[in-house]
PDB file of C-alpha atoms in Angstrom:
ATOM      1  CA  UNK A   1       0.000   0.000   0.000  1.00  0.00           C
ATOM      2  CA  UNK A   2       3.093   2.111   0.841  1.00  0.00           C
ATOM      3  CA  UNK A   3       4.505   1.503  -2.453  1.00  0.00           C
ATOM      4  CA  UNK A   4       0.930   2.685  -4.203  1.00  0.00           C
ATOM      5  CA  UNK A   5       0.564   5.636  -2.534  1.00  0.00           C
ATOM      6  CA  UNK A   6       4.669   6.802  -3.409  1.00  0.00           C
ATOM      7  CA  UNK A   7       4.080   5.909  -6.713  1.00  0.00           C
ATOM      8  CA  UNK A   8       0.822   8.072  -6.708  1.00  0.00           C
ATOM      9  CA  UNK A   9       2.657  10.919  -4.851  1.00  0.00           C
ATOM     10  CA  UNK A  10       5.421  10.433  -7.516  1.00  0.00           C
ATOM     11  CA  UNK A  11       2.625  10.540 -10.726  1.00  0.00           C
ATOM     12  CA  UNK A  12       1.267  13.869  -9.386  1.00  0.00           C
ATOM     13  CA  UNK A  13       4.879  15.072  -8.851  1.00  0.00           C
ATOM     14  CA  UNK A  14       5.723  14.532 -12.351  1.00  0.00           C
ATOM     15  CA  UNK A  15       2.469  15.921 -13.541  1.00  0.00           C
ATOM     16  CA  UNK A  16       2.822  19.211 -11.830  1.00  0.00           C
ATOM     17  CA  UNK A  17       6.735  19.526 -12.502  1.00  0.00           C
ATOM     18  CA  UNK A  18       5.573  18.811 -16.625  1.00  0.00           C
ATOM     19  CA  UNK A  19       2.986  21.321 -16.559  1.00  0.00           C
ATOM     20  CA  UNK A  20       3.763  23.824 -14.619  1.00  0.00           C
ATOM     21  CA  UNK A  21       3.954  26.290 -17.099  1.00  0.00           C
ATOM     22  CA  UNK A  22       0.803  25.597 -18.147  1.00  0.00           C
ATOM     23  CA  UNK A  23      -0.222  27.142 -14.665  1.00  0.00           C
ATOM     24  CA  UNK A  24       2.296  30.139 -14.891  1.00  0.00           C
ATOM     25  CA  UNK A  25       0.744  30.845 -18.422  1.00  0.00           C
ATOM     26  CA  UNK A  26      -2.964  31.447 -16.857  1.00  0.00           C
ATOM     27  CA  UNK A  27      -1.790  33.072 -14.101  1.00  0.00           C
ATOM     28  CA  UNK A  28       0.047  35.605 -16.499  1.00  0.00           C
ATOM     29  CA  UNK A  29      -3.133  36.118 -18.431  1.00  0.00           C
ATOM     30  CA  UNK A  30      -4.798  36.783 -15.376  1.00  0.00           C
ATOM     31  CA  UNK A  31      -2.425  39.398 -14.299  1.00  0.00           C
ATOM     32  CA  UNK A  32      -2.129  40.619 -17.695  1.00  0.00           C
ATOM     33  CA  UNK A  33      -5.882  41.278 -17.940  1.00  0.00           C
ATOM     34  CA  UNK A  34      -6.162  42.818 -14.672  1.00  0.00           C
ATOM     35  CA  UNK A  35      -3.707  45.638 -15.878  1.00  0.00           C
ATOM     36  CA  UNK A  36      -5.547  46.032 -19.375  1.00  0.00           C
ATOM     37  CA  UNK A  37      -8.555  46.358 -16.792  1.00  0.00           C
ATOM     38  CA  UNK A  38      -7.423  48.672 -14.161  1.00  0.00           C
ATOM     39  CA  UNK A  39      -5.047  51.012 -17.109  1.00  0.00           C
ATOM     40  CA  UNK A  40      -7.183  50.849 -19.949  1.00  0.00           C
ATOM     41  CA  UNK A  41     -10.618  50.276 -18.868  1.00  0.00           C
ATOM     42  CA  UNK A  42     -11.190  46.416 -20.569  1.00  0.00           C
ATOM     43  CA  UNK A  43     -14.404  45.267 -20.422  1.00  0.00           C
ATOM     44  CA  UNK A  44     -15.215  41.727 -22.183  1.00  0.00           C
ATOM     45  CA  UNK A  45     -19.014  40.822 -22.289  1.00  0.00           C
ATOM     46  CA  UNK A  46     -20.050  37.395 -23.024  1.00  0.00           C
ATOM     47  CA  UNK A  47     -21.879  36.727 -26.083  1.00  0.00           C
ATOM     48  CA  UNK A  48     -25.207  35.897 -24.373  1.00  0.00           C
ATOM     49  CA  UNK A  49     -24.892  38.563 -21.964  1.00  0.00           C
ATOM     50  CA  UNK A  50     -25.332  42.517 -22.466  1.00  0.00           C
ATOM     51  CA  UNK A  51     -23.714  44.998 -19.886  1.00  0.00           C
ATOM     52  CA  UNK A  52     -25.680  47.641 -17.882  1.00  0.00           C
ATOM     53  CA  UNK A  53     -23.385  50.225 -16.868  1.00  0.00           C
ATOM     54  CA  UNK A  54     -23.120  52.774 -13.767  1.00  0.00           C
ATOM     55  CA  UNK A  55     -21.001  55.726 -14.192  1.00  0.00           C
ATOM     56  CA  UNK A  56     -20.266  56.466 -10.322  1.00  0.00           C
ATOM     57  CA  UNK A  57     -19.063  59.898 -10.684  1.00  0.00           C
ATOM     58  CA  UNK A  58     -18.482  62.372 -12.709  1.00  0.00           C
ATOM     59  CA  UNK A  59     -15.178  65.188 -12.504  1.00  0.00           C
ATOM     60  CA  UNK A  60     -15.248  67.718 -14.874  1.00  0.00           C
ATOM     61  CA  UNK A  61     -18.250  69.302 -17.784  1.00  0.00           C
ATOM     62  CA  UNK A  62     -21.577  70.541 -17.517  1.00  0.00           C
ATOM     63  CA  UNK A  63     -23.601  67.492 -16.843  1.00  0.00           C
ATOM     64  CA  UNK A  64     -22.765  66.106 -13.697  1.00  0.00           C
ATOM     65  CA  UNK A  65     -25.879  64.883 -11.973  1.00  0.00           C
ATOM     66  CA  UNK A  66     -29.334  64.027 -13.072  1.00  0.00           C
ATOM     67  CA  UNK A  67     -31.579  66.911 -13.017  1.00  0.00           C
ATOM     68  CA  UNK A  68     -35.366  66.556 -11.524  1.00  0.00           C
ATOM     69  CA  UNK A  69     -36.424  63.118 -11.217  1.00  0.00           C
ATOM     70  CA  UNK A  70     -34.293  61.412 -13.985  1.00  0.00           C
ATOM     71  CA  UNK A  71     -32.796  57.878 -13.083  1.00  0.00           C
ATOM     72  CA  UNK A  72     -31.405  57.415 -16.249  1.00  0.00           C
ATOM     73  CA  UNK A  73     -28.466  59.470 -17.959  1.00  0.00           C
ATOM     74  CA  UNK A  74     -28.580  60.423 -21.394  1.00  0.00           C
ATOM     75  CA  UNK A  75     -25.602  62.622 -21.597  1.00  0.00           C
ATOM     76  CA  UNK A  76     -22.760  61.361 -19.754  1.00  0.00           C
ATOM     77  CA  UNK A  77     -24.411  61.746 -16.268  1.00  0.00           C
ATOM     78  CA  UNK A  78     -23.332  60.029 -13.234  1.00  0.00           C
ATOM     79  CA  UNK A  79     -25.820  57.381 -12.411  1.00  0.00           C
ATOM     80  CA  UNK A  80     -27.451  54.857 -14.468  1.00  0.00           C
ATOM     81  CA  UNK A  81     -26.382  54.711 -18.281  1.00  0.00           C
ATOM     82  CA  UNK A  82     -29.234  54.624 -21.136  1.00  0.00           C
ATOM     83  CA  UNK A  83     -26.308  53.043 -23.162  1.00  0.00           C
ATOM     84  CA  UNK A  84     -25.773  49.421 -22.469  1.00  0.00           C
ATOM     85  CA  UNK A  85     -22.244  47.171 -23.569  1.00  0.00           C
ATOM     86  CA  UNK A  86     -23.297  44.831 -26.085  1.00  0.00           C
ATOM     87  CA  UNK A  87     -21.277  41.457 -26.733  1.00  0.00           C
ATOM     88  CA  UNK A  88     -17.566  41.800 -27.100  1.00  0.00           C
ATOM     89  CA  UNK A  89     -14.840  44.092 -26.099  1.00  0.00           C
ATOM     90  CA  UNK A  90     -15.143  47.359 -24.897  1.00  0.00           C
ATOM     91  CA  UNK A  91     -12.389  50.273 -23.854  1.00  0.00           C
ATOM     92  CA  UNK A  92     -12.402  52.431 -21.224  1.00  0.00           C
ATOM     93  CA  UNK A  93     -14.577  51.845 -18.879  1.00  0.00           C
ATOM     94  CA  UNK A  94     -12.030  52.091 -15.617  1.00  0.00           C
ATOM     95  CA  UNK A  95     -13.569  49.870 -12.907  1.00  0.00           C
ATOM     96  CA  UNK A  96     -12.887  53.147 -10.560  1.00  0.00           C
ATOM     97  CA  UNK A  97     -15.233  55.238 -12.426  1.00  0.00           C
ATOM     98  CA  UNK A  98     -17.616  52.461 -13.462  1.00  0.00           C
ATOM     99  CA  UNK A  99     -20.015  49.600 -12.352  1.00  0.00           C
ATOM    100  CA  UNK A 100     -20.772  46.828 -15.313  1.00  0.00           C
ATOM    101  CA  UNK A 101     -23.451  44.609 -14.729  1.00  0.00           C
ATOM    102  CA  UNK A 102     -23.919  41.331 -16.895  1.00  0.00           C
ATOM    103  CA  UNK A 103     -27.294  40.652 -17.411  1.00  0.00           C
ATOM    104  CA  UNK A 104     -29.341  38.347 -19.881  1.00  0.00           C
ATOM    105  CA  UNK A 105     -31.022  38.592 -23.035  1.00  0.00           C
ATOM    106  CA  UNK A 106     -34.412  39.224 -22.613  1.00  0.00           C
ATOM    107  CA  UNK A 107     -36.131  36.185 -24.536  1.00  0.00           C
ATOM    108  CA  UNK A 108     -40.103  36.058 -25.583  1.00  0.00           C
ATOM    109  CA  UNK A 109     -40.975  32.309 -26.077  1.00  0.00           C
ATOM    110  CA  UNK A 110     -43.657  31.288 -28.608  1.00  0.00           C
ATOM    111  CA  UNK A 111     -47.256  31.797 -27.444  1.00  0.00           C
ATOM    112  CA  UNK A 112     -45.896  34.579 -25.105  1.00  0.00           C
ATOM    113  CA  UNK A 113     -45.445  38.548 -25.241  1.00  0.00           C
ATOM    114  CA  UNK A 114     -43.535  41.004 -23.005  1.00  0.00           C
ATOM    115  CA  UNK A 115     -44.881  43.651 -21.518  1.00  0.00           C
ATOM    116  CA  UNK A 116     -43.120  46.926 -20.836  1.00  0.00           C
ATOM    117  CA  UNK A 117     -42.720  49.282 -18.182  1.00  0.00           C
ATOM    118  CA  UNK A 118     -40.614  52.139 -17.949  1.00  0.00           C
ATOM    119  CA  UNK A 119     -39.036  53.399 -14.532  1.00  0.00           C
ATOM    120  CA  UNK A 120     -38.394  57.210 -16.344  1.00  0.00           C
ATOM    121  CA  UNK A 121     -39.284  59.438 -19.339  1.00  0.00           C
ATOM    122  CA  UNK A 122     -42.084  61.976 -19.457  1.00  0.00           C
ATOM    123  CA  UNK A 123     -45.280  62.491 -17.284  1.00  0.00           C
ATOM    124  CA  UNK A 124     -48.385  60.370 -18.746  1.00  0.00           C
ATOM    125  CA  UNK A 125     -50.992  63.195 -19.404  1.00  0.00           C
ATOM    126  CA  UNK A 126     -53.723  63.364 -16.895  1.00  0.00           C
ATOM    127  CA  UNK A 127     -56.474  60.282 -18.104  1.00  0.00           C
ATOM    128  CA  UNK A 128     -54.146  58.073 -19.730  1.00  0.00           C
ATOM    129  CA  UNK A 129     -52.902  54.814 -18.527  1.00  0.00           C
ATOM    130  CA  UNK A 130     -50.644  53.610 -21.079  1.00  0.00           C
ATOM    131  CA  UNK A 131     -47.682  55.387 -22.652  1.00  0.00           C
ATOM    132  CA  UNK A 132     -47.551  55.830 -26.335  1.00  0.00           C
ATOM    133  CA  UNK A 133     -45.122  53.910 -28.563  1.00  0.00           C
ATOM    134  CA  UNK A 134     -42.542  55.558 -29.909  1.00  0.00           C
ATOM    135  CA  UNK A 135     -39.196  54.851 -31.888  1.00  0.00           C
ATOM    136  CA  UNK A 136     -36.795  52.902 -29.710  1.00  0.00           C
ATOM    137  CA  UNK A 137     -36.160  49.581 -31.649  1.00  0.00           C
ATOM    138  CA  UNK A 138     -38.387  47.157 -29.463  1.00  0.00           C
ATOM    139  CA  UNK A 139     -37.023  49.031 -26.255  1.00  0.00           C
ATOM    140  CA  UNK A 140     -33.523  48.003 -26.999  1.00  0.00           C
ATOM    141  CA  UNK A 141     -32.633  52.107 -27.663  1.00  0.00           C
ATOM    142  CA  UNK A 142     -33.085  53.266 -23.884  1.00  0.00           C
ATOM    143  CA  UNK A 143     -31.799  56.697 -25.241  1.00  0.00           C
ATOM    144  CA  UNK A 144     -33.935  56.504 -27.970  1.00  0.00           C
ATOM    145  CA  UNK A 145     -36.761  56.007 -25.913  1.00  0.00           C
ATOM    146  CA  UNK A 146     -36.175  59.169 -23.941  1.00  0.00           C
ATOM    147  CA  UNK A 147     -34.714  61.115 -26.564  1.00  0.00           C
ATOM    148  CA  UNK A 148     -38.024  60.711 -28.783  1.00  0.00           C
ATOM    149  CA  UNK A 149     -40.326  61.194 -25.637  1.00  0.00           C
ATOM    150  CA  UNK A 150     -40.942  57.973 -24.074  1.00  0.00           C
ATOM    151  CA  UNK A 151     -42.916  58.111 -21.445  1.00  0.00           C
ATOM    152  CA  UNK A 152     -43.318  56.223 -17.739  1.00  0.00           C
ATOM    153  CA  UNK A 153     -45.319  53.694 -16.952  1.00  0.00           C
ATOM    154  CA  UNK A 154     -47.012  50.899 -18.815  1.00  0.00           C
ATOM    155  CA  UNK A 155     -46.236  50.971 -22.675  1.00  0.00           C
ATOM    156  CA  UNK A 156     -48.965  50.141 -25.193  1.00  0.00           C
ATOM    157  CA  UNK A 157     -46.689  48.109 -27.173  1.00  0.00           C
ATOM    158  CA  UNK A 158     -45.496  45.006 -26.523  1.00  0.00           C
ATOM    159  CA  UNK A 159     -42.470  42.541 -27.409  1.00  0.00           C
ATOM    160  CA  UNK A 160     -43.500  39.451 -29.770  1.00  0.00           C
ATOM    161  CA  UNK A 161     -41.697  36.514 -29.618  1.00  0.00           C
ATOM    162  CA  UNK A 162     -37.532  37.107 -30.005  1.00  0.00           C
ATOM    163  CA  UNK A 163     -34.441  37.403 -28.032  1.00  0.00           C
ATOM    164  CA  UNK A 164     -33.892  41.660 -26.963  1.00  0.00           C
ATOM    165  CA  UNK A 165     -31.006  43.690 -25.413  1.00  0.00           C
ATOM    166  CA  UNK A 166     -33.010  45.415 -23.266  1.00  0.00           C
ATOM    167  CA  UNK A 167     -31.620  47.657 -20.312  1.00  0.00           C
ATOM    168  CA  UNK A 168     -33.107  46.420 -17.239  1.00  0.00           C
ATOM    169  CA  UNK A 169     -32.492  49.563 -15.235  1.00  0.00           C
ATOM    170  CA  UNK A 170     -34.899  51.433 -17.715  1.00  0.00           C
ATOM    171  CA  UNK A 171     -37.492  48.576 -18.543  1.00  0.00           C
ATOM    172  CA  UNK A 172     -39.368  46.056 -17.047  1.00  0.00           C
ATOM    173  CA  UNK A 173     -40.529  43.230 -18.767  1.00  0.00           C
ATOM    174  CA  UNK A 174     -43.478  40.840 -17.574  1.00  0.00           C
ATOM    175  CA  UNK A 175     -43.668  37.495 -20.066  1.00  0.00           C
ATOM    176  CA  UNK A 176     -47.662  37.199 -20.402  1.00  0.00           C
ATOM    177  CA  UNK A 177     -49.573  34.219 -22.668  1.00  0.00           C
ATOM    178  CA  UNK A 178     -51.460  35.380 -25.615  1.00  0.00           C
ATOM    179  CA  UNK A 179     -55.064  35.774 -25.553  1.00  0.00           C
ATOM    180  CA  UNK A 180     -56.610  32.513 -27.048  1.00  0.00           C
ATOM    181  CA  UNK A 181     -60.275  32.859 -28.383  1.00  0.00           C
ATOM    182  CA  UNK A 182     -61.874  29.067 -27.975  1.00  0.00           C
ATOM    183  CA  UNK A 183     -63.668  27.530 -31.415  1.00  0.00           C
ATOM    184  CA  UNK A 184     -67.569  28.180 -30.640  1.00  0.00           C
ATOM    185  CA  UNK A 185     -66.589  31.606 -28.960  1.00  0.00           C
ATOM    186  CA  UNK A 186     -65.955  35.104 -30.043  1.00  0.00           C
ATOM    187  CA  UNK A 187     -63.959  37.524 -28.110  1.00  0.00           C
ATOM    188  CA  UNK A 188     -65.749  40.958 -26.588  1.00  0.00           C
ATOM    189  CA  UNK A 189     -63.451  43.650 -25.880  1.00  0.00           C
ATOM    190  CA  UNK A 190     -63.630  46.031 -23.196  1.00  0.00           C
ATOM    191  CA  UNK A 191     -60.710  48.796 -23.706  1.00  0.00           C
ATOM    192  CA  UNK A 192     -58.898  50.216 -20.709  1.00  0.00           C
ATOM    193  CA  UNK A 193     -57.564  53.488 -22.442  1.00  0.00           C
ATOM    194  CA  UNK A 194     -59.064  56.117 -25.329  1.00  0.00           C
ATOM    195  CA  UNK A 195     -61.308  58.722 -25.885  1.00  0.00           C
ATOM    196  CA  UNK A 196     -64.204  58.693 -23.295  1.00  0.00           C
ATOM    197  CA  UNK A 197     -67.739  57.353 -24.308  1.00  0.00           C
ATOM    198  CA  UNK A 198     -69.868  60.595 -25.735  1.00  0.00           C
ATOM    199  CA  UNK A 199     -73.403  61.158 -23.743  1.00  0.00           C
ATOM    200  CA  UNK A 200     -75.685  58.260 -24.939  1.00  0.00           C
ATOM    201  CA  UNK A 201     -73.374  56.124 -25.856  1.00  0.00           C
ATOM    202  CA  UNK A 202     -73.022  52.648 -24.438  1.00  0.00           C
ATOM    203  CA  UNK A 203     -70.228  50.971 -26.760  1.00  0.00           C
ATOM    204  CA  UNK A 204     -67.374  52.404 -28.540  1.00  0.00           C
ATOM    205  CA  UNK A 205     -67.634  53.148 -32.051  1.00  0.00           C
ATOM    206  CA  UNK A 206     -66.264  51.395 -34.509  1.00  0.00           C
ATOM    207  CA  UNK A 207     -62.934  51.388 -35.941  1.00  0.00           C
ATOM    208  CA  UNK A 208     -62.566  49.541 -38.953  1.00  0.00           C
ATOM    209  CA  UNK A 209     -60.246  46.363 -38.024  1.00  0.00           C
ATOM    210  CA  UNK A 210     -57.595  46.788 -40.700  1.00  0.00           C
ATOM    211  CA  UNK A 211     -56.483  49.763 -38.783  1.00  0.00           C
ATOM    212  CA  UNK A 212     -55.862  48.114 -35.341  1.00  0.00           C
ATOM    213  CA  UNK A 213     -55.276  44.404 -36.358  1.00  0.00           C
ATOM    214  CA  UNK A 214     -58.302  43.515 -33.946  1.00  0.00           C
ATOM    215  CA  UNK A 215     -56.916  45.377 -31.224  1.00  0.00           C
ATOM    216  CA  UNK A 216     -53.016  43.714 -31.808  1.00  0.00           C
ATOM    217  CA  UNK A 217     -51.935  47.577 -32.903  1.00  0.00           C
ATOM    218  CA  UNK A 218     -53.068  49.624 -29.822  1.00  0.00           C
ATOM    219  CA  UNK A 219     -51.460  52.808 -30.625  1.00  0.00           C
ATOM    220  CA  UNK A 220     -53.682  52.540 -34.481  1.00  0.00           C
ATOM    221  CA  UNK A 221     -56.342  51.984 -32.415  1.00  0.00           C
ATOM    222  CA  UNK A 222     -55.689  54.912 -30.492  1.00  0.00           C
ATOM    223  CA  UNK A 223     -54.666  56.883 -33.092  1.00  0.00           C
ATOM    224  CA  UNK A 224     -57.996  56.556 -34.994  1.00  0.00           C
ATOM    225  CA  UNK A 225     -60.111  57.750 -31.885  1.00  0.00           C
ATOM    226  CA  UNK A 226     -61.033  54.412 -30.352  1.00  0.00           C
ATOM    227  CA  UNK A 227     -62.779  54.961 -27.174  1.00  0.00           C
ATOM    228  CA  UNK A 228     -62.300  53.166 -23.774  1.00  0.00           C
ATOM    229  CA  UNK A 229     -64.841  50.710 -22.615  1.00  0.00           C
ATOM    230  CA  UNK A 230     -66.664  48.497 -24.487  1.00  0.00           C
ATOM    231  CA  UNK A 231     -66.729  47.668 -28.032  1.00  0.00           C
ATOM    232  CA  UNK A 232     -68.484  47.343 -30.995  1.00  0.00           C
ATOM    233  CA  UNK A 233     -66.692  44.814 -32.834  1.00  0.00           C
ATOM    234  CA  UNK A 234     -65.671  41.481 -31.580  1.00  0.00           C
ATOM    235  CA  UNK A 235     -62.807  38.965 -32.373  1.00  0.00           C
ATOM    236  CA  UNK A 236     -63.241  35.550 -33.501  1.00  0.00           C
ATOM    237  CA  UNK A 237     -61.881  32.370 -32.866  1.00  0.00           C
ATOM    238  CA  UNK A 238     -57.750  32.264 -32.839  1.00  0.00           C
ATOM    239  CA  UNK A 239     -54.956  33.664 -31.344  1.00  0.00           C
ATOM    240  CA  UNK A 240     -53.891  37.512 -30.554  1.00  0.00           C
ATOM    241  CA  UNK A 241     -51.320  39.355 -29.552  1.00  0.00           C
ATOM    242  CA  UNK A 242     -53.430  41.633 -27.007  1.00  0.00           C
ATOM    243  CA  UNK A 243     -52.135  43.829 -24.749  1.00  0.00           C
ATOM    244  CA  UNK A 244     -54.071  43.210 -21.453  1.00  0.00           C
ATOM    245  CA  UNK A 245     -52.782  46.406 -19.966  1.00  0.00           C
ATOM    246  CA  UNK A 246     -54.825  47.821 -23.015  1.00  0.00           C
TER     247      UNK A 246
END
């Protein structure tokens, strides 16, 4: 048993004294990306992640701070970036001056749709409860999204099914089943947002379905005076993509 265990003792021995460059090699790279990180601000994202970034501070120029009741800086600002790090090397980003968190892809399944809130942009006018869609590529353009007037709260669009960069500290996305309209059944909608209902009326009037998709295109609907309650028209047997904030 003696003799086993020298001759074991001896194997590893022999393994180590081969390979120990192999060792000295990593631990090089190691060091050698720790000075690329701490001198030039290296910042490697993996290619099914996307980085968030926090800038904690910021020295010199004229935006500093986030004015009002921003959480999310467009211009350079010291807080939360609207920019995110997308797969692959990035420069200088100096882990004193900034925070990178690795997050997922934000993936839709089939069947499914996100839903979208926003944590900041503009004040919803007084009577609405969903914020209009505007041009922000799917929500993947946080500065887009402000920049074009996004507003906070619950969004009227929605994500279909896909993989999205989307920056968490902006969004938040709820993964909801579509609305599935039984053989033998129709679908009556009741609308959440719109126009109000004129005196007299007791149902919405109608919007010609083209326009709105039945009711998959919110913001049409919207945008051709649809009214909030109920409706008119009805949906027939299938699958939607309905927004049931909407």
């Amino acid at each position: 048993m003696e003799q086993i265990e020298q001759i074991k003792q001896f194997n590893i021995m022999n393994l180590i004294y081969s390979y120990w460059w192999v060792g000295a090699i990593a631990l090089c790279l190691i060091f050698y990306a720790q000075i690329l990180r701490l001198f030039f601000g290296m910042v490697i994202v993996p290619e099914d992640k996307i980085g968030k970034v926090t800038k904690k501070f910021v020295l010199f120029g004229e935006n500093n701070n986030l004015s009002g009741d921003r959480i999310i800086a467009t211009s350079g600002e010291a807080g939360f970036q609207s920019k995110v790090l997308s797969p692959g090397l990035h420069w200088a980003y100096w882990p004193w001056q900034y925070e990178i968190d690795m997050t997922d892809f934000i993936e839709i399944p089939e069947g499914y749709i996100g839903l979208v809130a926003s944590k900041d942009g503009k004040v919803l006018p007084t009577g609405r409860i969903l914020a209009r869609k505007v041009e922000c590529d799917n929500y993947q353009d946080a500065e887009a999204f402000l920049n074009n007037g996004g507003q906070r709260g619950r969004q009227s669009a929605y994500l279909t099914t896909g993989v999205y960069k989307i920056n968490t500290h902006l969004f938040d996305v709820s993964i909801v089943e579509q609305t599935s309209i039984h053989e033998g059944m129709v679908g009556v909608i009741q609308t959440l947002d719109g126009t109000p209902l004129e005196s007299g009326q007791i149902a919405g009037k109608e919007i010609p379905s083209d326009i709105h998709n039945n009711f998959q295109n919110f913001d049409a609907f919207l945008e051709a005076g649809g009214n909030k309650g109920i409706q008119q028209q009805v949906i027939q047997a299938g699958s939607y993509y309905l927004n049931p904030w909407a």
